[in-house]
XYZ file of C-alpha atoms in Angstrom:
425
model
C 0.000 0.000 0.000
C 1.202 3.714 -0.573
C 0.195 6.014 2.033
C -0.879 9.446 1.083
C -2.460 11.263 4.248
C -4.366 9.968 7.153
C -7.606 11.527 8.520
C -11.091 10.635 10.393
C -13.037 10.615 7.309
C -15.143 7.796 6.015
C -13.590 5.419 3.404
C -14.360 4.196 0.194
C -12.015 1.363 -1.625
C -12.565 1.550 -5.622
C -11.648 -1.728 -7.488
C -10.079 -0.786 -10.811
C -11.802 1.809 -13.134
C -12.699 3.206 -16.599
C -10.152 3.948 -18.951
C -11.495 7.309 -19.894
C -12.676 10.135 -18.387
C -15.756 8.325 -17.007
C -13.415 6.491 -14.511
C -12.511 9.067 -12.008
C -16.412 9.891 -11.311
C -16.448 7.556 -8.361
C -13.203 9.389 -7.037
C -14.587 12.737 -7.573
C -18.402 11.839 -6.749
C -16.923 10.579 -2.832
C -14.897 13.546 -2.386
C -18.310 15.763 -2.730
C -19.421 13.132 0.173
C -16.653 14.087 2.015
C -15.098 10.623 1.886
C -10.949 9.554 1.252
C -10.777 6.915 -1.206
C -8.348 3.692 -1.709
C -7.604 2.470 -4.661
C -6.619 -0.909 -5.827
C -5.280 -2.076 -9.128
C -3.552 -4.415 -10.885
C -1.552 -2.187 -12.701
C -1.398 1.398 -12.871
C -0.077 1.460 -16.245
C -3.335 0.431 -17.440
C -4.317 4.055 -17.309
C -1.541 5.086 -18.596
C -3.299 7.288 -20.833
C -6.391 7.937 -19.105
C -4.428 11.317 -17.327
C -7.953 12.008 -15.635
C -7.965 8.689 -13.673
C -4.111 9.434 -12.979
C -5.310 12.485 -11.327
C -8.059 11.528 -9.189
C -6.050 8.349 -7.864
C -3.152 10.884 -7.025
C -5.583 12.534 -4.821
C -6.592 8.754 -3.207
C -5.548 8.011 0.453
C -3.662 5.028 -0.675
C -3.320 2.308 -3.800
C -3.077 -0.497 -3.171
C -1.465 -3.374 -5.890
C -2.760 -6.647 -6.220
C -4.898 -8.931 -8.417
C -8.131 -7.407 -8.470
C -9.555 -9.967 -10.298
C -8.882 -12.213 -7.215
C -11.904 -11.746 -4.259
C -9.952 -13.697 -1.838
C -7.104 -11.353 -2.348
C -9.060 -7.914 -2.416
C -11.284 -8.987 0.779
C -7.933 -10.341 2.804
C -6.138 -6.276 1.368
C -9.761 -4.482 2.317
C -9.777 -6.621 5.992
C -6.236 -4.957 6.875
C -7.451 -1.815 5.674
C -10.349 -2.583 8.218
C -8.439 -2.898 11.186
C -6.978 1.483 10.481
C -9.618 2.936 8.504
C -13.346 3.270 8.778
C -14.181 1.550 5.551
C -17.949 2.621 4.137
C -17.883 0.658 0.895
C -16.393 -0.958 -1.836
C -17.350 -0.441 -5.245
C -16.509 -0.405 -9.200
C -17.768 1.355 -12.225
C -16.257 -1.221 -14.551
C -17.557 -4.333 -15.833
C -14.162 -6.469 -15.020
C -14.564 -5.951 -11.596
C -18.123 -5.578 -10.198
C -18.242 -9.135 -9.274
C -15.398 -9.091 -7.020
C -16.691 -5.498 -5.433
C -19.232 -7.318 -4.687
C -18.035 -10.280 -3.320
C -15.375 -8.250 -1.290
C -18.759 -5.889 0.287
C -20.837 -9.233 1.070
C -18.081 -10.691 2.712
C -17.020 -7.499 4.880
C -20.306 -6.398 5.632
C -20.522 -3.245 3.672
C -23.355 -2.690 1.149
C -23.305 -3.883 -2.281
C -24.925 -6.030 -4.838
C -25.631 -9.538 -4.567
C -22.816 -11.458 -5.787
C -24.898 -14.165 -7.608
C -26.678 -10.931 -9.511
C -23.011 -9.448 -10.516
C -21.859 -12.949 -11.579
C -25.205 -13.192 -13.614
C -24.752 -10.078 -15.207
C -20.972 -9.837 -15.798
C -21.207 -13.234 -17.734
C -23.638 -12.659 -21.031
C -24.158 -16.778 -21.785
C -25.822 -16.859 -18.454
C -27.601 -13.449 -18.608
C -28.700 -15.347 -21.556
C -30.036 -18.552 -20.043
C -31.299 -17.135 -16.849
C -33.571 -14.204 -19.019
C -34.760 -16.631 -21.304
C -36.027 -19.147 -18.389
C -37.447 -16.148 -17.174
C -39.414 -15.198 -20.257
C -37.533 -12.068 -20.903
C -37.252 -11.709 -24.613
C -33.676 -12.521 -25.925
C -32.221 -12.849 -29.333
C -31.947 -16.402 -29.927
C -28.691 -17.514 -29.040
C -25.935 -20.404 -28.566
C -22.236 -20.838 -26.953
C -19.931 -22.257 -29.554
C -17.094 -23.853 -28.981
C -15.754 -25.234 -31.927
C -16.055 -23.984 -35.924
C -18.595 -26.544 -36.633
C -20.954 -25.345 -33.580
C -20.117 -21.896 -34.761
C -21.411 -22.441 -38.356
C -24.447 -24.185 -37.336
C -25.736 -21.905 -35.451
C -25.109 -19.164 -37.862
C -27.137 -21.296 -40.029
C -30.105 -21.905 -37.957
C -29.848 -18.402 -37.238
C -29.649 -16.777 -40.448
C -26.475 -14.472 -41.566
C -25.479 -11.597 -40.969
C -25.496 -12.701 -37.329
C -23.433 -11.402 -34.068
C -20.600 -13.076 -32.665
C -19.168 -11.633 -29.194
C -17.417 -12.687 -26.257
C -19.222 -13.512 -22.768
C -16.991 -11.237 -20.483
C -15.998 -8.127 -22.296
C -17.369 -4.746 -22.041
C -17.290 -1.761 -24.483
C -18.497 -3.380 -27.557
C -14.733 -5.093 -27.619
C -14.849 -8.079 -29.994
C -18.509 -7.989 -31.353
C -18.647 -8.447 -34.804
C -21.569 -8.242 -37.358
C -20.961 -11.431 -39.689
C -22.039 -11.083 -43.102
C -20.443 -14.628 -44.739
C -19.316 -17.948 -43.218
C -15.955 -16.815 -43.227
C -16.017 -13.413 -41.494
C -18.156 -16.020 -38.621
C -14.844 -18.006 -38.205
C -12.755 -15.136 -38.108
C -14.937 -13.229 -35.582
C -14.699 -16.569 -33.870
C -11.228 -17.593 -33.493
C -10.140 -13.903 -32.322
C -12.460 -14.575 -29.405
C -12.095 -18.375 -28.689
C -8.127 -18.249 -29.118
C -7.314 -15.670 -27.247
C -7.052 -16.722 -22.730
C -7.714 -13.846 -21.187
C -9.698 -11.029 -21.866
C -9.350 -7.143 -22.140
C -8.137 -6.975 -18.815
C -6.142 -9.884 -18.759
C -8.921 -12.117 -16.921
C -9.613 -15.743 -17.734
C -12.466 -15.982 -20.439
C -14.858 -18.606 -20.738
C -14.319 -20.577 -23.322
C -16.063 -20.418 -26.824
C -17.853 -17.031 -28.545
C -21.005 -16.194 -28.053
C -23.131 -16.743 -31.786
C -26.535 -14.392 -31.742
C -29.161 -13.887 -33.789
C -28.782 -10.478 -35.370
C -31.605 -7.672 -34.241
C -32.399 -4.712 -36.411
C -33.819 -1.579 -35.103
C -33.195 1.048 -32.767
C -30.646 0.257 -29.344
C -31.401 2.069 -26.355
C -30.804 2.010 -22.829
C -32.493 1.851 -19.480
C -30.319 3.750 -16.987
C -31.901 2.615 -13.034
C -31.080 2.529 -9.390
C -32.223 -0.335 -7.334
C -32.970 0.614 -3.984
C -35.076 -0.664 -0.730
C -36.495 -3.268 -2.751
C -37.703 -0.834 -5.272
C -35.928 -0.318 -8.777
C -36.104 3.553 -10.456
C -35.821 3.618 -13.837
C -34.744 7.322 -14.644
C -35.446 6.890 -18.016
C -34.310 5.725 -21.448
C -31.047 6.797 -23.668
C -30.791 6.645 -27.384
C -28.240 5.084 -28.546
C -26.095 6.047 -31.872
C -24.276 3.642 -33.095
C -21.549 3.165 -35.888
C -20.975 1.263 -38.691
C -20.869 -2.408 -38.828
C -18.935 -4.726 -38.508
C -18.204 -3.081 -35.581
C -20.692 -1.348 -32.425
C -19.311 1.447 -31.332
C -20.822 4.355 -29.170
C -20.829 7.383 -31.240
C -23.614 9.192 -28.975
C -26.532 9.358 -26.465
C -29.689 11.069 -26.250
C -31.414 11.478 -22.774
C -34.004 11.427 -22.827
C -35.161 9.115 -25.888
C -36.762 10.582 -29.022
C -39.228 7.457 -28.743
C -42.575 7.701 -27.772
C -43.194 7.216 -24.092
C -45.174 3.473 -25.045
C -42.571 2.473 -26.428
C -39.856 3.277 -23.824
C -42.222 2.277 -21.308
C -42.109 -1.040 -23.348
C -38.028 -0.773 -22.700
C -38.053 -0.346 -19.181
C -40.697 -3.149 -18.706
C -37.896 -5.765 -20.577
C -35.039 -3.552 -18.686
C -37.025 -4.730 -14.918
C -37.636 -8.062 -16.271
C -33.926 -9.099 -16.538
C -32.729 -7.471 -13.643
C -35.715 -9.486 -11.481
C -34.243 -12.579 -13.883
C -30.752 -12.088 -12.522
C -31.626 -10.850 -8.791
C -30.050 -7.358 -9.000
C -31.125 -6.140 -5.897
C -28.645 -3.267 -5.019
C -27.546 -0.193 -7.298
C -26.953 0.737 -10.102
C -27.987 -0.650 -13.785
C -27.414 -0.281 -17.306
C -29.140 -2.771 -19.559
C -29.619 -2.445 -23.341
C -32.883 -3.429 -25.529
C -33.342 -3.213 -28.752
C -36.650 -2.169 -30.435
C -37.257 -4.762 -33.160
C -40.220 -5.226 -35.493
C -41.463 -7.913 -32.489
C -40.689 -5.877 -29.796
C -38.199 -4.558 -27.821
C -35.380 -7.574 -26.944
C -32.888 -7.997 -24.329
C -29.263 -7.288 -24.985
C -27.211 -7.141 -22.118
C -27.245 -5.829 -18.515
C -24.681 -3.969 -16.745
C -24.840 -4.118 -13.311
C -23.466 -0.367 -13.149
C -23.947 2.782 -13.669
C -24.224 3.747 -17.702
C -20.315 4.310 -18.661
C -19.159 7.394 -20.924
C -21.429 10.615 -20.640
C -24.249 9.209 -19.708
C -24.612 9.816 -15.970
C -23.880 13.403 -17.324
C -26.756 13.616 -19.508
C -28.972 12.428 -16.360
C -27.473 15.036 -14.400
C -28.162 17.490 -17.057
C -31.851 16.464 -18.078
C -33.176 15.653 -14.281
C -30.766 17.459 -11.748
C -30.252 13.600 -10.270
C -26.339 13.737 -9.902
C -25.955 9.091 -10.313
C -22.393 9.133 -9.119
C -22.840 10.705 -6.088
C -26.055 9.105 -4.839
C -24.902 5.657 -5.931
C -22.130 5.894 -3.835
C -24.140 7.344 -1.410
C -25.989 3.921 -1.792
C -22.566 2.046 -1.809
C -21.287 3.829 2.032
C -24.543 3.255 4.100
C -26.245 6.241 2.933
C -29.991 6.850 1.753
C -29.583 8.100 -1.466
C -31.778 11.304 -2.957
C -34.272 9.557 -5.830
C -36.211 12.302 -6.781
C -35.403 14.207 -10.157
C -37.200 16.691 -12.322
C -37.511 16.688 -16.445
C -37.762 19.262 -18.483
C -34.585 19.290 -20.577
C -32.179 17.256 -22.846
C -28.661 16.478 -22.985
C -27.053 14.624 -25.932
C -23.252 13.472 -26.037
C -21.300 12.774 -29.520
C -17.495 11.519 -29.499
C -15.078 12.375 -31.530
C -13.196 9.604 -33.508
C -10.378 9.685 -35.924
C -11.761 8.900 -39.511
C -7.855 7.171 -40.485
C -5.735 5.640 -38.673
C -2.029 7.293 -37.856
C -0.484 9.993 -36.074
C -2.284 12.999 -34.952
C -0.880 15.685 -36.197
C -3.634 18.743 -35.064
C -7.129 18.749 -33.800
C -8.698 21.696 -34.903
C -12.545 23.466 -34.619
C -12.710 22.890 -30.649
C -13.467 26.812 -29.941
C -16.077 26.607 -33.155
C -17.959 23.996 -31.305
C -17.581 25.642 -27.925
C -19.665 28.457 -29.694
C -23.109 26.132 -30.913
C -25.802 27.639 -28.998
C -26.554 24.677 -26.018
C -23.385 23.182 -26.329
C -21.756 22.925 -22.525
C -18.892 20.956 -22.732
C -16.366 20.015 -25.609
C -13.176 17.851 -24.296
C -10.511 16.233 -26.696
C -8.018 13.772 -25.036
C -5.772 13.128 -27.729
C -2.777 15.475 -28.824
C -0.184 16.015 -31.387
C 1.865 13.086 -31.525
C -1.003 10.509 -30.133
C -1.344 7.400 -32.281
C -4.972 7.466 -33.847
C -6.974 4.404 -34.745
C -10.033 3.989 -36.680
C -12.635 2.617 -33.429
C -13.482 -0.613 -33.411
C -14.802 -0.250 -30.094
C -15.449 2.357 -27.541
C -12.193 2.618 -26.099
C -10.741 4.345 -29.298
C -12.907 7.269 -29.058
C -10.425 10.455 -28.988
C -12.858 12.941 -27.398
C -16.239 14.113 -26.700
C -19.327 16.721 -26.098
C -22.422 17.337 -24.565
C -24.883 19.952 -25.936
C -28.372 20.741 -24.503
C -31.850 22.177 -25.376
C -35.277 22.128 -24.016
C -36.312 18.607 -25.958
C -34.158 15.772 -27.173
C -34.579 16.769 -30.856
C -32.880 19.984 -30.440
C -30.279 18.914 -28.649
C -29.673 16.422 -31.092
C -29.295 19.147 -33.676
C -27.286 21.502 -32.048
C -24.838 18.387 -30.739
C -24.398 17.214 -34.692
C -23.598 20.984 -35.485
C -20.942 21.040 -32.595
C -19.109 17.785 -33.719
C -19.474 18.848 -37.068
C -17.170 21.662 -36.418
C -14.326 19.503 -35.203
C -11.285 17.726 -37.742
C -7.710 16.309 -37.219
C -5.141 16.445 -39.883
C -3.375 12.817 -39.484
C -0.731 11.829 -41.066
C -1.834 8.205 -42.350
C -0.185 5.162 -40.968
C 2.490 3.287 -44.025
C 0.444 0.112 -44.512
């Protein structure tokens, strides 16, 4: 452990984070609650280039190193911390290690999420099996393990159809699969490769889906006293296949209220299926020609901007009342509406060196826009995303209704280029 100050006030231990700016909300949402925080990590050089992480953990009490992905070893590091601190909570915002915050609160008595629940969630073959048993509509769906099982499911399924790992987060590794041989491909970068983003074990096989068209949203909630909340419903914008990436949110949805209503129905459905009973949630429908159909739950808070546009549209500041939740507190539920916020990220269009970003103060000066942020600088490597942790930068505009917002946010991004000089191929 490294030691930065002592004091009286409350703890809270954060196991790993996001790699972007999203993952130092937890740090700065305790400090508003007047609580130090510990950090522990595998690695620090994992956020390497995430330099607002960097700077909230400089501000931490003390990180801690060890294998995070370990509960045994996080509860037996959180018990000494126990026997000098007065530990409140333990908690994550990431996907890779929700399970073991959990496991690590159950165990030490804190508040949290039922283990089971973050297990069920974090792993998407048995959100699978336990929604469908349930009744919640899912895409149909099988685990493959081998090329043959791959192809036959693609084949009962109907191309193009998804293939996508079981324990990654961020839209890393799903692939839309147009032909028999893009399936295999798709396959073997998932089934051959151990460990996963974060260097955890994966299960083994890929994940083959049937493939949904229509409109992806999400249902952004807080489980509390029995009760869930939903707050409401976020567009999605996605990019182009093969790939999924985030290139914005709308809060709150463009969709009529039936059919978001419809959304959040599915959204309760699967968190009953997996017994989330604590927190936070993000799960993601999509709005087919049938009906709206499960994708995957998060058992977190919604990652990127979105707990900003919530803040924005309803005054309900997540981070803070989550880990309100997450330290013994009774968290403040009630929000307004009466506005929109929309996000877009900014992502190189080729990949290679960045040499200059330019139309930041244009976009700064769209009516509604409140916040334009670019992480990457001269010299930065730029890659063409794949997934949602190449996005270079981002911005949040708002209006009195979604639509607007969405217009004013398009004319913002629209403002912004890079000159890059292209990688030699």
């Amino acid at each position: 452990m490294r030691t930065q100050g002592e004091d009286a006030a409350g703890v809270l231990a954060i196991v790993e984070t996001g790699l972007h700016r999203f993952g130092a909300v937890a740090f700065h949402a305790a400090r508003e609650l007047g609580l130090d925080t510990v950090f522990l990590t595998r690695d620090m050089e994992l956020y390497a280039h995430a330099p607002a992480v960097l700077e909230a953990v400089r501000d931490a009490r003390a990180t801690v190193f060890t294998d995070t992905s370990d509960p045994d070893r996080v509860i037996a590091e959180l018990r000494r911390l126990q026997d000098g601190a007065d530990l409140r909570g333990v908690f994550s915002s990431t996907d890779y290690s929700v399970a073991v915050a959990a496991a690590a609160a159950r165990a030490l008595g804190l508040p949290g999420l039922d283990p089971q629940a973050a297990l069920n969630a974090r792993n998407k073959r048995r959100t699978r099996e336990l929604c469908a048993k349930a009744g919640v509509p899912v895409p149909r769906w099988t685990v493959a393990l081998t090329e043959r099982e791959a192809t036959a499911a693609a084949r009962e399924f109907g191309l193009p159809c998804i293939v996508k790992p079981m324990t990654e987060a961020g839209s890393l590794g799903v692939r839309l699969c147009r032909t028999e041989a893009a399936l295999l491909a798709a396959f073997h970068a998932i089934a051959d490769v151990p460990t996963d983003f974060r260097g955890q074990p994966r299960e083994p096989g890929a994940l083959v889906e049937e493939y949904l068209v229509g409109p992806e949203v999400s249902v952004e909630s807080l489980t509390w006293g029995g009760e869930t909340v939903v707050l409401g419903v976020t567009d999605k914008m996605l990019g182009p296949h093969p790939y999924f990436v985030e290139l914005g949110e709308t809060f709150p949805s463009l969709l009529p209220p039936d059919l978001t209503e419809q959304c959040a129905a599915v959204a309760r459905a699967a968190l009953d299926a997996l017994g989330h009973d604590f927190g936070a949630a993000h799960v993601e429908v999509k709005l087919t020609a049938d009906g709206p159909r499960l994708i995957e739950v998060n058992a977190r808070m919604g990652g990127a901007q979105i707990t900003r546009l919530v803040a924005e549209s309803t005054g309900l500041h997540m981070p803070r009342e989550i880990i309100r939740m997450h330290t013994g507190g009774t968290p403040d539920l009630s929000f307004r509406t009466g506005a929109a916020a929309v996000s877009r990220y900014v992502t190189a269009p080729v990949a290679g060196r960045i040499e200059a970003v330019h139309g930041v103060d244009l976009a700064r000066r769209v009516p509604g826009v409140i916040d334009v942020e670019i992480d990457a600088v001269p010299g930065d490597e730029a890659r063409v995303p794949t997934d949602n942790v190449d996005v270079v930068g981002h911005l949040v505009a708002m209006a009195p209704t979604p639509g607007e917002a969405v217009r004013l946010a398009d004319t913002a991004l629209g403002q912004i280029t890079m000159d890059i000089t292209p990688s030699t191929p």
